[in-house]
mmCIF file of C-alpha atoms in Angstrom:
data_model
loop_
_atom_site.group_PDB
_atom_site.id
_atom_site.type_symbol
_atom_site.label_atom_id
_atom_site.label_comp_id
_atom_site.label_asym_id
_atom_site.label_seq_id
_atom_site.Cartn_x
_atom_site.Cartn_y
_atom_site.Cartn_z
ATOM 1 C CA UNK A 182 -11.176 17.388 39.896
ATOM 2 C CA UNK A 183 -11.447 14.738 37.425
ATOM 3 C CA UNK A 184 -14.438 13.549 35.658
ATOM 4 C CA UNK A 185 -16.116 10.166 35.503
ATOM 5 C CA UNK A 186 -17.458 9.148 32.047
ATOM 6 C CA UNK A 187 -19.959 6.332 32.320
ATOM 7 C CA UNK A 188 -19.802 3.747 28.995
ATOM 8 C CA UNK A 189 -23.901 3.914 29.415
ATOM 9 C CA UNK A 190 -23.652 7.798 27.548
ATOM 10 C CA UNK A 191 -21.521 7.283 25.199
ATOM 11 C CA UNK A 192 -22.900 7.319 21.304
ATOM 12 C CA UNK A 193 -21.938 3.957 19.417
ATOM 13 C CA UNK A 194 -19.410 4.401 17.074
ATOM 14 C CA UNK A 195 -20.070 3.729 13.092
ATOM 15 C CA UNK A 196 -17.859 2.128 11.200
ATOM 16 C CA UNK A 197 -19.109 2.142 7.597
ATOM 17 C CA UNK A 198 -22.809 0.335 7.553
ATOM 18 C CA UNK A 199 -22.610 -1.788 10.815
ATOM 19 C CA UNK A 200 -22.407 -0.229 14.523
ATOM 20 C CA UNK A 201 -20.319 -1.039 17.271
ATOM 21 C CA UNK A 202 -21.848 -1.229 19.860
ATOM 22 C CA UNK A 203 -21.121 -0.379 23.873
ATOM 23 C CA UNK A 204 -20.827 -3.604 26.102
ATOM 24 C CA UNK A 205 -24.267 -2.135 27.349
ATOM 25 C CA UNK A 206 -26.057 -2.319 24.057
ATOM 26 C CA UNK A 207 -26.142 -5.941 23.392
ATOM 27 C CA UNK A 208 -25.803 -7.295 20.279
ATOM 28 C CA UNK A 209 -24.283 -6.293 16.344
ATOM 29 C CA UNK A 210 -26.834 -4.634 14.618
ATOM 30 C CA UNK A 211 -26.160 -3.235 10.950
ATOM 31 C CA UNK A 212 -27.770 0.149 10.286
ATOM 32 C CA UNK A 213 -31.208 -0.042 8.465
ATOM 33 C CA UNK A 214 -31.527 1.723 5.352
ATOM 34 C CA UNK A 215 -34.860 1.869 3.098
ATOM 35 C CA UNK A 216 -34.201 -0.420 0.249
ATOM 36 C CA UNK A 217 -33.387 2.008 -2.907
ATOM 37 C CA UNK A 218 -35.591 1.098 -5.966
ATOM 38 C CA UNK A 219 -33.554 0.405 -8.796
ATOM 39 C CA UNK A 220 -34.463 0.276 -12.453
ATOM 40 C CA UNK A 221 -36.562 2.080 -14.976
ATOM 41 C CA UNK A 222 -40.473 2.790 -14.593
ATOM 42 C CA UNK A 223 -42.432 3.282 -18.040
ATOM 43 C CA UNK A 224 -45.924 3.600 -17.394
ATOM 44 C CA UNK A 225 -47.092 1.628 -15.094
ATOM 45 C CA UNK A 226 -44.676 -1.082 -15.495
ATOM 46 C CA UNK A 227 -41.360 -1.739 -13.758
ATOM 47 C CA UNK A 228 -38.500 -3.029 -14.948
ATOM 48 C CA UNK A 229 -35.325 -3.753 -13.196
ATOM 49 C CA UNK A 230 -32.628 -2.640 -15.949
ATOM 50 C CA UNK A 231 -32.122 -0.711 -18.968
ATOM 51 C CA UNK A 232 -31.486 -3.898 -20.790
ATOM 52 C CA UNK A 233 -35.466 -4.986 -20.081
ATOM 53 C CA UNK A 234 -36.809 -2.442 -21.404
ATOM 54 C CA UNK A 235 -34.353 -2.487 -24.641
ATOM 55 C CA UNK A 236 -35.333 -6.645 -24.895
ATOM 56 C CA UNK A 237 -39.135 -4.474 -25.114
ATOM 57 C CA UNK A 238 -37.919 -2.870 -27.701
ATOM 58 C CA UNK A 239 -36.752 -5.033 -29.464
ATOM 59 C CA UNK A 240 -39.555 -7.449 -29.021
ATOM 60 C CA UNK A 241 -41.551 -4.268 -30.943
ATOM 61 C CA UNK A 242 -39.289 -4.377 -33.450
ATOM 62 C CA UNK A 243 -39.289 -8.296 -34.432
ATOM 63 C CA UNK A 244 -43.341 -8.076 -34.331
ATOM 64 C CA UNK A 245 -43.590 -5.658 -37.030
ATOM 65 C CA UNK A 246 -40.827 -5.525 -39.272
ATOM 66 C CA UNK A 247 -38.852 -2.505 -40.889
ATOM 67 C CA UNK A 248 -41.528 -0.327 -41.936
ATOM 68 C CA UNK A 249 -44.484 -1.627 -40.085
ATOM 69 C CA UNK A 250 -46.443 0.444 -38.036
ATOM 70 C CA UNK A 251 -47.101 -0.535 -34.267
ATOM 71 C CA UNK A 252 -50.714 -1.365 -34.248
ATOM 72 C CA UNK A 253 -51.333 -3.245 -30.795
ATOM 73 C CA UNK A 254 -52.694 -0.654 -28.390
ATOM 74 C CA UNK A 255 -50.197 -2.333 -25.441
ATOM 75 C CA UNK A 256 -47.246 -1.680 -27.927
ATOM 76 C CA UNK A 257 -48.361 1.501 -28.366
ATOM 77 C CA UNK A 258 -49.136 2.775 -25.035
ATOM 78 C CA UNK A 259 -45.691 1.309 -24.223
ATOM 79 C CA UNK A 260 -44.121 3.875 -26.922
ATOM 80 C CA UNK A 261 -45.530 6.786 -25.725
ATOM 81 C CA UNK A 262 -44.672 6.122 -22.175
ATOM 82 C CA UNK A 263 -41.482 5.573 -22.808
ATOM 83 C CA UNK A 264 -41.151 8.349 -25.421
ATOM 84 C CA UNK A 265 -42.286 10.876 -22.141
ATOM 85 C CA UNK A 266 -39.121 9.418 -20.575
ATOM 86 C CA UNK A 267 -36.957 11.442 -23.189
ATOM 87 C CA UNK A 268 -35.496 14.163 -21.608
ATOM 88 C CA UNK A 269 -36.981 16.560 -24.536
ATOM 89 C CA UNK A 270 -40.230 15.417 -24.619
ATOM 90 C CA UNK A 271 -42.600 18.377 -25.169
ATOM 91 C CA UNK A 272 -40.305 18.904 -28.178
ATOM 92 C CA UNK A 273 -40.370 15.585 -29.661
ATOM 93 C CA UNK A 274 -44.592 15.389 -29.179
ATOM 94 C CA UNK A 275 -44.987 18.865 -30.699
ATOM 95 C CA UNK A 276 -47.990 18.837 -32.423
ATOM 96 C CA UNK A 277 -48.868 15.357 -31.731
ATOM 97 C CA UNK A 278 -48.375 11.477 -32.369
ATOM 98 C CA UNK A 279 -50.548 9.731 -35.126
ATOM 99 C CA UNK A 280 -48.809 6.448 -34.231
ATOM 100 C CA UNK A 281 -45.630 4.924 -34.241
ATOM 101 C CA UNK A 282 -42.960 3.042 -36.972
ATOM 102 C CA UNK A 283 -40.181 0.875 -37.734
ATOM 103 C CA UNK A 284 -37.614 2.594 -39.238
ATOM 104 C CA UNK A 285 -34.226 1.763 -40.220
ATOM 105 C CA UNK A 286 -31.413 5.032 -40.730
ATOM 106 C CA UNK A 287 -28.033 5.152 -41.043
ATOM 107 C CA UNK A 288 -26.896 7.077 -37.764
ATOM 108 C CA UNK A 289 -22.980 8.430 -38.159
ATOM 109 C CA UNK A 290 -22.171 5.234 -40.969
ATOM 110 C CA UNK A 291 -23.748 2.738 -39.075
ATOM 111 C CA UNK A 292 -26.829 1.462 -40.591
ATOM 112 C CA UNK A 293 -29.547 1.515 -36.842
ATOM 113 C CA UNK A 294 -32.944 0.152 -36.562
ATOM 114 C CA UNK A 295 -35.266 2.098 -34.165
ATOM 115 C CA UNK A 296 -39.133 3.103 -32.954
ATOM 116 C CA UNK A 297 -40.254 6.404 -34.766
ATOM 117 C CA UNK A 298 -42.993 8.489 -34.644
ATOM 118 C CA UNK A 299 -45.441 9.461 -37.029
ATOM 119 C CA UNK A 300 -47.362 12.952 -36.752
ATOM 120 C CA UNK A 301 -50.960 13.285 -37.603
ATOM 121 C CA UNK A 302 -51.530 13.717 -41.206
ATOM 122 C CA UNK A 303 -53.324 17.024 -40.793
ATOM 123 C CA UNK A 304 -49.705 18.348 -39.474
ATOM 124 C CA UNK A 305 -47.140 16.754 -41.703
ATOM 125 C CA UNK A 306 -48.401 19.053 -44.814
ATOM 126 C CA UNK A 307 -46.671 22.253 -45.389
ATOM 127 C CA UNK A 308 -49.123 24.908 -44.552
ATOM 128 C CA UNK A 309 -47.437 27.385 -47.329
ATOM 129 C CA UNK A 310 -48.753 24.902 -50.355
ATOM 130 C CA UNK A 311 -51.848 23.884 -50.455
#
């Protein structure tokens, strides 16, 4: 006995993102996916690439000079956000954040300028001497 198969049961075939469809379907459709959200979130901001939020950075940076301390409260809030981005964050706010500072280092012979933090005065004395 043989059996019939009908072209209306048949599943569509996929062929990467677009199905082909069955003469019975219609037309081409390409599979809908939800959009994926690329880019990096600090705060409440979003920005679409690494590279923004470096040009941030940077922007900090200009504004206050080597050795300045960041003083506007949207720079700041912008530091700490990003700062609980860091994968070791409980570490690096330990006891807490007075403010942040632009420092420059040398970082493996290359001389680097960068965002640091500064603890609260009542925690950067050694408890030993008074």
């Amino acid at each position: 006995m043989t059996r019939r198969l009908s072209l209306e049961r048949m599943p569509p075939v996929f062929f990467g993102r677009t199905t082909i469809p069955w003469p019975s379907q219609g037309r081409l459709r390409p599979e809908r996916r939800p959009p994926a959200r690329r880019g990096i979130t600090i705060g409440t901001t979003h920005y679409p690439t690494k590279e923004a939020v470096r040009n941030v950075c940077r922007g900090i940076v200009q504004r206050y000079g080597i050795g300045g301390d960041v003083t506007d409260p949207d720079d700041d809030a912008f530091c700490r956000h990003l700062l609980e981005c860091h994968p070791k964050y409980d570490l690096k706010r330990g006891a807490g954040i007075a403010h942040f500072r632009v420092i420059a280092h040398t970082d493996h012979g290359r001389r680097s300028i960068g965002l640091a933090l500064v603890r609260p005065q009542a925690f950067s004395r050694c408890t030993a001497h008074p």
